[in-house]
Coordinates of C-alpha atoms in Angstrom, one line a residue:
M1 CA 34.3 104.0 115.6
A2 CA 36.3 102.8 112.6
T3 CA 35.3 99.5 111.0
M4 CA 36.8 97.2 108.5
T5 CA 34.3 98.7 105.7
E6 CA 35.8 102.1 106.0
L7 CA 39.2 100.6 105.5
S8 CA 38.0 98.3 102.5
P9 CA 40.2 98.6 99.6
T10 CA 38.7 101.5 97.8
A11 CA 41.1 104.1 99.4
G12 CA 42.3 107.1 97.4
K13 CA 39.1 108.5 96.0
Y14 CA 39.6 112.2 95.5
S15 CA 38.8 114.3 92.7
Q16 CA 41.0 115.5 89.9
D17 CA 41.2 119.3 90.6
V18 CA 43.1 119.0 93.8
Q19 CA 42.8 122.4 95.8
G20 CA 45.6 122.0 98.3
D21 CA 45.3 119.1 101.3
E22 CA 42.4 120.9 103.3
K23 CA 39.6 118.6 101.7
L24 CA 41.8 115.6 101.6
S25 CA 42.7 115.5 105.3
P26 CA 41.5 117.1 108.7
G27 CA 45.0 117.5 110.0
K28 CA 48.5 116.0 110.2
A29 CA 49.5 112.9 112.3
P30 CA 51.9 114.3 114.8
S31 CA 54.1 111.4 115.2
L32 CA 57.9 111.5 114.9
C33 CA 58.2 108.2 112.8
P34 CA 54.7 107.3 111.6
T35 CA 53.7 103.9 111.3
R36 CA 52.4 104.3 107.7
Y37 CA 56.2 105.2 106.6
G38 CA 57.3 102.0 108.8
I39 CA 54.9 100.2 106.3
A40 CA 56.5 102.0 103.3
F41 CA 60.0 100.9 104.4
I42 CA 59.1 97.4 105.0
T43 CA 57.3 97.1 101.6
H44 CA 60.6 98.9 99.9
L45 CA 62.6 96.0 101.4
C46 CA 60.2 93.3 100.2
N47 CA 60.6 94.9 96.7
F48 CA 64.3 95.0 97.0
I49 CA 64.0 91.2 97.4
I50 CA 61.6 90.7 94.9
V51 CA 63.7 92.5 92.2
A52 CA 66.9 91.2 93.1
Q53 CA 65.9 87.4 93.2
N54 CA 64.4 88.2 89.7
I55 CA 67.4 89.5 88.1
I56 CA 70.3 87.7 89.7
M57 CA 70.2 84.9 87.0
N58 CA 71.1 87.9 84.6
I59 CA 74.1 88.4 86.7
T60 CA 75.2 84.9 87.3
M61 CA 74.4 83.7 83.6
V62 CA 77.8 85.1 82.3
T63 CA 79.8 82.5 84.8
M64 CA 76.7 79.5 84.6
A65 CA 77.1 79.3 80.8
N66 CA 80.1 78.2 78.9
S67 CA 80.9 80.9 76.5
T68 CA 83.8 79.3 74.1
N69 CA 81.2 78.9 71.4
H70 CA 78.6 81.4 71.9
Q71 CA 79.8 83.6 68.9
S72 CA 78.6 81.0 66.6
Q73 CA 75.5 80.1 68.4
F74 CA 74.4 83.5 68.8
N75 CA 74.6 84.3 64.8
S76 CA 72.2 81.7 64.4
S77 CA 69.6 82.7 67.2
T78 CA 66.8 84.7 66.7
E79 CA 66.0 85.0 70.9
G80 CA 67.9 85.0 74.0
L81 CA 70.1 87.5 75.6
P82 CA 73.7 87.9 74.1
V83 CA 76.2 86.9 76.6
D84 CA 79.5 87.6 75.3
S85 CA 81.1 88.9 78.3
F86 CA 83.8 86.3 78.7
D87 CA 84.8 86.4 74.9
D88 CA 88.1 87.8 76.2
P89 CA 90.3 84.9 77.1
N90 CA 91.1 86.9 80.3
N91 CA 87.8 87.0 81.4
S92 CA 87.0 83.2 80.6
P93 CA 85.1 80.8 83.3
K94 CA 88.5 79.2 84.0
S95 CA 89.3 82.1 86.4
L96 CA 86.1 81.4 88.5
P97 CA 86.3 79.3 91.6
A98 CA 86.9 75.5 91.2
G99 CA 83.7 73.7 91.9
A100 CA 81.4 76.3 90.2
P101 CA 79.8 74.2 87.4
V102 CA 79.6 75.5 84.0
Y103 CA 76.8 74.5 81.6
D104 CA 76.9 74.4 77.8
W105 CA 73.9 76.5 77.1
S106 CA 73.5 78.3 73.8
P107 CA 72.0 82.1 73.7
Q108 CA 68.7 80.5 72.9
I109 CA 68.5 78.3 75.4
Q110 CA 69.6 81.3 78.0
G111 CA 66.8 83.3 76.5
I112 CA 64.3 80.6 77.5
I113 CA 65.7 80.7 81.0
F114 CA 65.5 84.4 81.3
S115 CA 62.0 84.4 79.9
S116 CA 60.4 81.6 82.3
I117 CA 60.4 83.5 85.3
N118 CA 58.5 86.1 83.7
C119 CA 55.7 84.0 82.5
G120 CA 55.0 82.8 86.1
V121 CA 55.0 86.8 86.9
I122 CA 52.6 87.7 84.3
L123 CA 50.2 84.9 85.1
T124 CA 49.7 86.1 88.7
L125 CA 49.8 90.0 88.7
A126 CA 46.6 90.8 88.1
P127 CA 44.8 88.3 90.2
S128 CA 46.9 88.8 92.9
G129 CA 45.9 92.5 93.4
Y130 CA 42.4 91.1 93.6
L131 CA 42.9 88.2 96.1
A132 CA 45.1 90.3 98.4
G133 CA 42.3 92.7 98.9
R134 CA 40.2 89.9 100.0
V135 CA 42.3 87.1 101.9
G136 CA 44.8 89.9 103.2
T137 CA 48.1 91.6 101.9
K138 CA 50.0 90.3 104.9
R139 CA 49.4 86.6 104.2
M140 CA 49.5 86.5 100.7
V141 CA 52.9 88.5 100.1
G142 CA 54.8 86.8 103.0
A143 CA 54.0 83.5 101.8
A144 CA 54.9 84.6 98.2
L145 CA 58.2 85.7 99.5
L146 CA 58.9 82.9 101.6
G147 CA 58.2 80.5 98.6
S148 CA 60.3 82.8 96.5
S149 CA 63.3 82.4 98.7
F150 CA 63.0 79.0 98.9
L151 CA 63.2 78.4 95.1
I152 CA 66.1 80.5 94.9
L153 CA 67.9 78.4 97.3
F154 CA 66.9 75.3 95.1
T155 CA 68.1 77.1 91.8
P156 CA 71.5 75.7 92.0
L157 CA 70.5 72.0 92.4
A158 CA 67.9 72.6 89.9
A159 CA 70.2 73.5 87.2
D160 CA 72.5 70.4 88.4
L161 CA 69.3 68.2 88.1
G162 CA 68.4 69.6 84.3
L163 CA 67.3 72.2 82.0
G164 CA 63.8 70.9 82.6
F165 CA 64.1 71.4 86.4
L166 CA 65.6 74.6 86.1
I167 CA 62.8 76.2 83.8
A168 CA 60.2 74.8 86.1
T169 CA 61.8 76.1 89.1
R170 CA 62.0 79.6 87.5
T171 CA 58.5 79.6 86.5
L172 CA 57.3 78.6 89.8
Q173 CA 59.7 81.3 91.2
G174 CA 57.7 83.8 88.9
V175 CA 54.8 82.7 89.9
S176 CA 55.6 83.7 93.7
L177 CA 57.1 86.9 92.9
G178 CA 54.0 88.0 90.8
L179 CA 52.0 87.1 94.0
G180 CA 54.3 89.0 96.0
Y181 CA 54.5 92.2 94.1
G182 CA 51.0 92.3 93.0
G183 CA 49.5 91.5 96.0
Q184 CA 51.2 94.6 97.9
F185 CA 48.9 96.9 95.8
A186 CA 46.5 96.3 98.3
L187 CA 48.0 97.9 101.1
W188 CA 48.0 101.4 100.0
E189 CA 44.2 101.3 99.3
R190 CA 44.1 101.1 103.3
W191 CA 47.2 102.8 104.5
S192 CA 47.9 105.9 102.2
P193 CA 46.3 109.2 102.7
P194 CA 45.4 110.6 99.4
N195 CA 47.7 113.5 99.9
E196 CA 50.6 111.4 100.8
R197 CA 50.0 108.4 98.1
S198 CA 52.8 109.4 95.9
R199 CA 55.5 109.8 98.3
L200 CA 54.3 106.5 100.3
C201 CA 54.0 104.6 96.9
S202 CA 57.5 105.8 95.6
I203 CA 59.3 104.8 98.8
A204 CA 57.8 101.4 98.4
F205 CA 58.0 100.9 94.8
S206 CA 61.9 102.6 94.9
G207 CA 63.0 99.3 96.7
M208 CA 62.7 97.9 93.0
M209 CA 65.5 99.8 91.7
L210 CA 67.7 99.1 94.9
G211 CA 67.4 95.3 94.1
S212 CA 68.7 95.9 90.8
C213 CA 71.4 97.9 91.9
I214 CA 72.7 95.7 95.0
A215 CA 71.8 92.5 92.7
I216 CA 74.5 94.0 90.0
L217 CA 76.9 95.5 92.4
L218 CA 77.4 92.1 94.5
G219 CA 76.7 89.6 92.3
G220 CA 79.8 89.8 90.1
N221 CA 82.0 90.0 93.0
I222 CA 80.3 87.1 94.7
C223 CA 80.5 85.0 91.4
Q224 CA 84.2 85.5 91.3
D225 CA 84.9 85.3 95.0
L226 CA 83.0 82.3 95.9
G227 CA 81.3 81.1 92.9
W228 CA 77.8 81.7 91.1
P229 CA 75.6 79.2 93.7
F230 CA 76.5 81.6 96.5
V231 CA 74.6 84.6 94.6
F232 CA 71.6 82.4 95.2
Y233 CA 72.5 81.0 98.7
I234 CA 73.2 84.6 99.9
F235 CA 70.2 86.4 98.3
G236 CA 67.8 83.4 99.2
G237 CA 68.8 83.6 102.7
V238 CA 68.3 87.2 102.8
G239 CA 64.8 86.6 101.7
C240 CA 63.9 84.4 104.5
V241 CA 65.0 86.8 107.0
S242 CA 63.1 89.5 105.2
C243 CA 59.8 87.2 105.5
L244 CA 60.3 87.2 109.4
L245 CA 60.2 91.2 109.2
W246 CA 57.2 91.1 107.0
F247 CA 55.1 88.8 109.1
V248 CA 56.0 90.9 112.5
L249 CA 55.7 94.2 111.2
I250 CA 53.3 94.5 108.5
Y251 CA 49.3 94.7 109.1
D252 CA 46.7 94.7 106.6
D253 CA 45.4 98.2 107.9
P254 CA 45.7 101.0 110.8
V255 CA 42.7 98.8 112.5
T256 CA 44.5 95.8 112.9
H257 CA 48.0 97.5 114.0
P258 CA 48.6 96.7 117.5
W259 CA 51.2 99.5 117.8
I260 CA 49.9 102.5 115.7
N261 CA 49.6 105.8 117.6
I262 CA 45.9 106.8 118.1
T263 CA 46.1 110.0 116.7
E264 CA 47.6 108.5 113.4
K265 CA 45.0 105.9 113.1
E266 CA 42.5 108.4 113.3
Y267 CA 44.3 110.8 110.6
I268 CA 44.5 107.9 108.3
I269 CA 40.7 106.9 108.9
S270 CA 39.4 110.2 108.5
S271 CA 41.5 110.5 105.4
L272 CA 39.6 107.7 103.8
A273 CA 36.5 108.2 105.4
Q274 CA 34.2 108.5 102.5
Q275 CA 34.9 105.4 100.8
V276 CA 32.9 101.9 101.1
S277 CA 33.6 98.5 100.9
S278 CA 34.0 97.0 97.2
S279 CA 33.1 93.5 98.1
K280 CA 29.8 93.3 96.9
Q281 CA 31.1 95.5 93.7
P282 CA 31.4 93.1 90.8
L283 CA 34.7 93.8 88.2
P284 CA 33.3 95.5 85.5
I285 CA 35.7 93.9 83.1
K286 CA 33.8 95.1 79.7
A287 CA 33.9 98.8 80.7
M288 CA 37.6 98.4 81.8
V289 CA 38.7 97.1 78.4
R290 CA 36.8 99.7 76.8
S291 CA 38.1 102.5 78.8
L292 CA 40.7 104.7 76.7
P293 CA 42.3 106.2 80.0
L294 CA 43.1 102.7 81.6
R295 CA 44.3 101.5 77.9
S296 CA 46.5 104.5 77.5
L297 CA 48.1 103.8 81.0
C298 CA 48.6 100.1 80.4
F299 CA 50.5 100.8 77.1
C300 CA 52.2 103.6 78.7
S301 CA 53.5 101.0 81.4
F302 CA 54.1 98.5 79.0
S303 CA 56.5 100.9 76.9
H304 CA 58.1 102.4 80.0
Q305 CA 58.6 98.6 81.2
W306 CA 60.5 97.9 77.8
L307 CA 62.9 100.7 78.4
I308 CA 63.5 99.4 82.3
N309 CA 64.0 95.8 80.9
I310 CA 66.6 97.0 78.3
M311 CA 68.4 99.0 80.9
V312 CA 68.2 96.4 83.6
V313 CA 69.2 93.0 81.2
Y314 CA 71.5 94.6 78.8
T315 CA 73.5 96.8 81.0
P316 CA 76.1 94.5 82.0
T317 CA 76.2 92.6 78.5
Y318 CA 76.9 96.2 77.1
I319 CA 79.6 97.2 79.1
S320 CA 81.5 93.8 78.9
S321 CA 81.1 93.4 75.2
V322 CA 82.0 97.1 74.0
F323 CA 84.5 98.1 76.8
N324 CA 85.7 94.8 77.8
V325 CA 85.4 95.3 81.3
D326 CA 86.0 92.7 84.0
I327 CA 83.0 91.6 85.6
R328 CA 83.5 93.3 89.0
D329 CA 84.0 96.5 87.2
S330 CA 80.9 96.0 85.2
G331 CA 78.8 95.4 88.3
F332 CA 79.7 98.4 89.8
L333 CA 79.4 100.7 86.6
S334 CA 76.0 98.8 85.9
A335 CA 74.8 99.5 89.6
L336 CA 75.6 103.2 89.4
P337 CA 72.6 104.5 87.5
F338 CA 70.4 102.5 89.8
I339 CA 71.8 104.2 93.0
C340 CA 70.7 107.5 91.2
A341 CA 67.5 106.0 90.4
Q342 CA 66.5 104.8 93.7
V343 CA 67.2 108.6 95.2
V344 CA 65.2 110.1 92.3
G345 CA 62.2 107.5 92.8
I346 CA 61.8 108.7 96.6
L347 CA 62.4 112.5 95.6
G348 CA 59.8 112.4 93.0
G349 CA 57.2 111.2 95.0
Y350 CA 57.5 114.0 97.5
L351 CA 57.7 116.3 94.5
A352 CA 54.4 114.8 93.2
D353 CA 52.7 115.7 96.8
F354 CA 54.3 118.9 96.8
L355 CA 52.7 119.9 93.4
L356 CA 49.2 118.8 94.8
T357 CA 49.7 121.3 97.7
K358 CA 50.2 123.9 95.2
N359 CA 47.0 123.5 93.5
F360 CA 48.2 121.8 90.4
R361 CA 45.7 119.4 89.3
L362 CA 46.1 115.8 89.8
V363 CA 45.9 114.5 86.0
T364 CA 48.8 117.3 85.4
V365 CA 51.0 115.9 88.1
R366 CA 50.7 112.5 86.9
K367 CA 51.6 113.6 83.3
I368 CA 54.5 115.6 84.5
A369 CA 55.9 112.6 86.5
T370 CA 55.7 110.2 83.6
V371 CA 57.1 112.6 81.1
L372 CA 60.1 113.2 83.2
G373 CA 60.3 109.5 83.8
S374 CA 60.1 108.6 80.2
L375 CA 61.4 111.0 77.6
S376 CA 64.6 111.8 79.1
S377 CA 65.5 108.4 80.0
S378 CA 64.9 107.2 76.5
A379 CA 66.8 110.1 74.8
S380 CA 69.8 109.5 76.7
L381 CA 69.7 105.8 75.9
V382 CA 69.3 106.3 72.3
V383 CA 72.4 108.3 72.3
L384 CA 74.6 105.8 73.9
P385 CA 75.7 103.8 71.0
Y386 CA 77.0 106.8 69.2
V387 CA 79.6 107.5 72.1
A388 CA 81.0 104.1 72.4
S389 CA 84.4 105.5 71.9
S390 CA 84.0 107.4 74.8
Y391 CA 84.3 105.2 78.1
I392 CA 83.3 108.2 80.5
T393 CA 80.4 109.9 78.2
A394 CA 78.9 106.3 77.5
A395 CA 78.8 105.7 81.4
S396 CA 77.4 109.2 82.1
L397 CA 74.6 108.6 79.7
R398 CA 73.5 105.2 81.0
T399 CA 73.2 107.1 84.3
L400 CA 71.3 109.9 82.7
S401 CA 69.1 107.1 81.2
C402 CA 68.1 105.0 84.1
G403 CA 68.6 107.9 87.0
P404 CA 65.3 109.6 86.2
S405 CA 63.2 106.7 85.1
L406 CA 61.7 106.4 88.5
F407 CA 60.2 109.8 88.2
S408 CA 57.2 107.9 86.6
Q409 CA 56.5 106.0 89.8
P410 CA 54.2 108.8 91.2
G411 CA 52.9 109.0 87.4
I412 CA 51.3 106.2 85.6
Y413 CA 51.9 103.3 88.1
I414 CA 49.8 104.8 90.8
N415 CA 47.4 106.0 88.5
A416 CA 45.0 103.5 88.8
L417 CA 44.3 104.6 92.5
D418 CA 42.9 107.9 90.6
I419 CA 40.8 106.5 88.2
A420 CA 39.2 103.5 89.9
P421 CA 39.8 103.6 93.5
R422 CA 37.3 100.9 94.0
H423 CA 39.2 98.2 92.0
S424 CA 42.7 99.8 92.1
S425 CA 44.5 96.7 93.6
F426 CA 43.2 94.6 90.6
L427 CA 44.0 97.1 88.1
M428 CA 47.4 98.1 89.2
G429 CA 48.2 94.2 89.2
A430 CA 46.6 93.9 85.9
S431 CA 48.6 97.2 84.3
R432 CA 51.8 95.8 85.8
G433 CA 50.9 92.2 84.6
F434 CA 50.4 93.6 81.1
A435 CA 53.6 95.7 81.2
Q436 CA 55.4 92.5 82.3
I437 CA 55.0 91.1 78.9
S438 CA 57.9 93.5 77.9
A439 CA 60.0 91.4 79.7
I440 CA 59.6 88.5 77.6
L441 CA 59.3 90.4 74.3
A442 CA 62.4 92.8 74.9
P443 CA 65.0 90.0 75.2
T444 CA 63.6 88.1 72.2
V445 CA 63.4 91.1 69.8
S446 CA 66.7 92.6 71.2
G447 CA 68.2 89.5 70.6
F448 CA 67.0 89.1 67.1
L449 CA 68.4 92.4 66.1
L450 CA 71.7 91.7 67.5
S451 CA 71.9 88.6 65.9
Q452 CA 71.0 89.8 62.3
D453 CA 73.1 92.9 62.5
P454 CA 76.2 92.7 64.4
E455 CA 77.8 96.2 63.6
F456 CA 74.6 98.4 64.4
G457 CA 72.6 95.9 66.7
W458 CA 73.2 98.0 69.7
R459 CA 72.1 101.1 68.0
N460 CA 68.8 99.3 66.6
V461 CA 67.8 98.0 70.2
F462 CA 68.2 101.3 71.8
S463 CA 66.4 103.3 68.9
L464 CA 63.5 100.7 69.0
S465 CA 63.1 101.3 72.7
F466 CA 62.9 105.0 72.3
A467 CA 60.2 104.5 69.5
I468 CA 58.3 102.3 71.9
N469 CA 58.8 104.4 75.0
T470 CA 57.5 107.6 73.0
L471 CA 54.6 106.0 71.5
G472 CA 53.5 105.1 74.9
L473 CA 53.9 108.3 76.4
I474 CA 52.2 110.4 73.7
L475 CA 48.9 108.0 74.1
Y476 CA 49.2 108.6 78.0
L477 CA 49.5 112.2 77.4
I478 CA 46.4 112.1 75.0
F479 CA 44.0 109.8 76.7
G480 CA 45.4 109.8 80.5
K481 CA 42.9 110.9 83.1
A482 CA 42.9 111.1 87.1
D483 CA 39.5 111.6 87.8
V484 CA 37.1 108.6 88.8
Q485 CA 35.8 106.9 85.9
D486 CA 31.9 106.3 85.9
W487 CA 32.5 102.6 85.6
A488 CA 34.5 102.9 88.7
K489 CA 32.1 104.5 90.8
E490 CA 29.7 102.9 93.6
R491 CA 26.7 101.5 92.0
K492 CA 23.5 101.1 94.0
L493 CA 21.2 98.2 93.5
T494 CA 17.7 98.6 92.8
P495 CA 15.3 96.4 94.9
L496 CA 13.4 94.1 92.4

C-alpha cells in the first residue's frame, strides 16, 4: 500500500545512464486520458495566467504613459524601457478611448515600475519551492494565483492613487507570482514518472509562452477598443476563474487524488518507489553553493532568461520604433514567435523522452535540449538589427529567435530534478530566482545602451544578449551534470 512517504518530494531519482524505460517503470498506464497529463494541462493554464499577468504592463505602458516628451527624457535616462511606439502623431494616445487616464511617467519611472514586480518574484521563488513541498502545492499556488488576480484588478486604481501605490501593488503582485511559480515545482516530484518527466514539465511550463503570446496579441486590441484598464480587469477576471479550476482539479499527489485510475496510481507509485521522505533531511546549503554543476545550471538559466526578457519586453517597442507599426499590428507580430515557441516547447519535451528510450545518456539529452534552445535563438536575434530594412526578414528572424527557445525547458530548467531530486523543489525555485535577476538587469542595461547610442543601440542590446547567452551555454556544457550529486544523496544518521 502506498504511503505519503513514498510520494514525498524526492521524485526523479534515476541514474545518468538511462538504458531505456525498462528500469524506470514497470509498465504503461493504460488510460485514455491519464490524470497526470490533466495535472500538466491545468498547470499549463496556471503558468499562462502567471506570465500574462506579469507582462501586461509592458503592453499597456505605451498607452498609459504620456509619450509627448519621452525622447528628451529618454536621452537623459540610464535605466528603464524605451517606450516610443507612439512617437508618430498618428499613433498618439489621443486616439485611445476617452476616459482612459494617461500619466506623465518618464522612461526612468517606467523602468522602476517594470522592475518592481520582478523584485517580488525574486524574493519568493526559492523559498516557495521549499515551502510547497511541506505545506502543499495546491494550497500555496492556488492562494498565490488568487492573490495576484485581485492585485491585477486593483492595478488601475493603484495607478490613480499615485506612483507609490502602483509600485507597492506591483511588488506585492510579484510576491504572489513568485509563490505561484516556484510552488508548482514540488508537484512534479510526486506526479512525474522519470521517463515522462521531460514531456510533463514541458507541457506545464509551455504555458508561460502561451501567456506571453495571448497578452501581446490581445493587449493592444483591448487598449485601443476598450481602454488600458480593461486589460487588467479581463486578465484579473480570467485569473480568478482559473483559481476555481485549480482548487477543484489539482491534488498534491496521486494518493490523495479522488478520481485517478487505480492502474495509473500504481504506475506512478511504482515508478517513484525508491524515493524516501526528505522532511528530515536538512538543506546542504554549503555543498549546494560549492557545486559546479549547480552553479553552471544557475548561470545558464540566468543567461537564457536574459535572452527571453529581451525578446518579451523589447519586442513590441522594437517593432513600433523601427517599422512604425500600429499597436494592433505590433501585438499580432509580437505574438507570432511565442505561438511557435509554445509548440516547440511541448514537442521538445516529447523529443527528450524519446531520446532517453534510444539509450541516450540523460546528461547528453539535457545538453542537446539546452543547445537547441539557446544557440539558435541568440544567433537569430543578433542578426536582427542588420536586416531592419527588410520587414519580412526581420519578422522571420524574430520568429526563429523566439521559436526554438523553449527547447531549453527539458534541458536546464528541469536539470535540478536529476542532480538533486531530494531537494529539487527548492533548487528549481532557487535557480529560477537567480535567473529572474535578469528581468531587472536586462531592461536597465538595455535602456542604458539605447540611450547612449541611439544609432547602434539595438545592435548593442542584441549583441550583449548573444554574448551573455553563449557564455552561460559554454559553462553548462563544460560543468553540467545529470547524475545525483553526493551532497544530494540520502545521509544516514548514526546513533550517538
